[in-house]
XYZ file of C-alpha atoms in Angstrom:
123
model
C 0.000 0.000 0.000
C 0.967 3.552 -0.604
C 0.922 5.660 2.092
C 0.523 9.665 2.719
C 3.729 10.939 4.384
C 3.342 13.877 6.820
C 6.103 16.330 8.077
C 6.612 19.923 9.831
C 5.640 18.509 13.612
C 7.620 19.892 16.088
C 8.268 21.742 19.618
C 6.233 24.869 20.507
C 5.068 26.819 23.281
C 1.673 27.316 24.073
C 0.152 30.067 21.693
C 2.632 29.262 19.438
C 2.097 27.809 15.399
C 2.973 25.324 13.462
C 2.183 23.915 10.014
C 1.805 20.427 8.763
C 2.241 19.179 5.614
C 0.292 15.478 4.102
C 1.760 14.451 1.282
C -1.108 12.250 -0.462
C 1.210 10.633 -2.792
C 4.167 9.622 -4.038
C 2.153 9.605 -7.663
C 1.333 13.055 -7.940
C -1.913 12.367 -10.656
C -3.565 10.340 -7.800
C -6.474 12.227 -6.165
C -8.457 11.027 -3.165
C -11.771 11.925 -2.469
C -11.066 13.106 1.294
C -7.997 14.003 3.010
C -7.819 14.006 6.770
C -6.082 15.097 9.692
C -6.248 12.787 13.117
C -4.322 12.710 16.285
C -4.011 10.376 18.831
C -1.884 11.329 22.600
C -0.333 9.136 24.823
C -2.996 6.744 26.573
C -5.966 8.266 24.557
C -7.588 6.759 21.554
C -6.695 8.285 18.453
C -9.206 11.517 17.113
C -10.564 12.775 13.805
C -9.078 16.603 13.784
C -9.913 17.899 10.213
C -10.643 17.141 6.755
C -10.882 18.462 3.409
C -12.680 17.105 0.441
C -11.600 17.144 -3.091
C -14.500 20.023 -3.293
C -12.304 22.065 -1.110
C -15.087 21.815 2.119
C -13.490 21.788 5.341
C -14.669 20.244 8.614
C -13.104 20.368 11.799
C -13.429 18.988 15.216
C -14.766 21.370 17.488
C -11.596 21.108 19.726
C -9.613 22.892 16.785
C -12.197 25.006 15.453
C -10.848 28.794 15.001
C -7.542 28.022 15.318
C -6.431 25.122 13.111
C -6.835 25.173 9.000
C -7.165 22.991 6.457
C -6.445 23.568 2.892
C -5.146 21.976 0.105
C -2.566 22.823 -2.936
C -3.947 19.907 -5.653
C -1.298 20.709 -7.674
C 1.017 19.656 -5.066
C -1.082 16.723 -3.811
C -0.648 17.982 -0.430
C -2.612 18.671 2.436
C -1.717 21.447 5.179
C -2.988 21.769 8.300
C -2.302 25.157 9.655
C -2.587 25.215 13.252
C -2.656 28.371 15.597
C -3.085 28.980 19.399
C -1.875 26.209 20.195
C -2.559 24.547 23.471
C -0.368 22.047 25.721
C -3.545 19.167 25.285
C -3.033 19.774 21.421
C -0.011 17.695 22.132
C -0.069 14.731 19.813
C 1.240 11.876 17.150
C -0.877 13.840 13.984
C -1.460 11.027 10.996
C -3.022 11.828 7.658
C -5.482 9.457 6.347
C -6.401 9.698 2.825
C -9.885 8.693 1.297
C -11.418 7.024 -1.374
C -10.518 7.072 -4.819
C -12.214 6.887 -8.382
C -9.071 5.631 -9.889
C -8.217 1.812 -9.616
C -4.151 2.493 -9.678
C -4.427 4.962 -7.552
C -6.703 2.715 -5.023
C -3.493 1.190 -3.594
C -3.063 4.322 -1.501
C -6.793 4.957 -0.533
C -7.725 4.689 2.791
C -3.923 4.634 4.154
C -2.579 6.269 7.064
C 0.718 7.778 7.468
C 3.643 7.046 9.826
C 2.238 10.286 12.135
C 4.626 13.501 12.831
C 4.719 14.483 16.383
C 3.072 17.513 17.884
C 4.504 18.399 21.088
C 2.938 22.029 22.836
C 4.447 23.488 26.465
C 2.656 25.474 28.702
């Protein structure tokens, strides 16, 4: 299976930013019908965060809501999760999950989650 590969986690302090990037795929024609953002912290089960559909409509969790973004560059095939205000119980693993697809190459990375880039918020 080919997976989404996410990057840009990292160290912040508490009302600080960071910005995530979800690669969708390696083949850069393949389009997914959904691509979305979860997180799952240390003893807790994992949790959707975000997603954006290949219409461009957003949804978020209302944990995130007014502070975190989703949006998409297609011509990239990549996913970015903009996230502001960030608070110490925003500490997570983030994964990208990508969604369905029309195309039956391209369905070897549908549905896939990525290895997760760590989130990590002080107070």
């Amino acid at each position: 299976q080919v997976q989404p590969v996410e990057s840009g986690g990292g160290s912040v302090q508490a009302g600080g930013s960071l910005r995530l990037s979800c690669v969708a795929s390696r083949y850069s024609f393949c389009r997914y019908d959904m691509v979305s953002w979860f997180r799952q912290a240390p003893g807790k089960e994992r949790e959707f965060v975000s997603e954006i559909d290949s219409a461009g409509t957003t949804t978020y969790a209302d944990s995130v809501k007014g502070r975190f973004t989703i949006s998409q560059d297609v011509a990239k095939n990549t996913v970015y999760l903009q996230m502001n205000s960030l608070k110490p119980e925003d500490t997570a693993m983030y994964y990208c999950k990508t969604g369905p697809t029309y195309d039956n190459f391209c369905a070897i990375g549908s549905n896939a989650w990525g290895q997760g880039t760590q989130v990590t918020v002080s107070s």
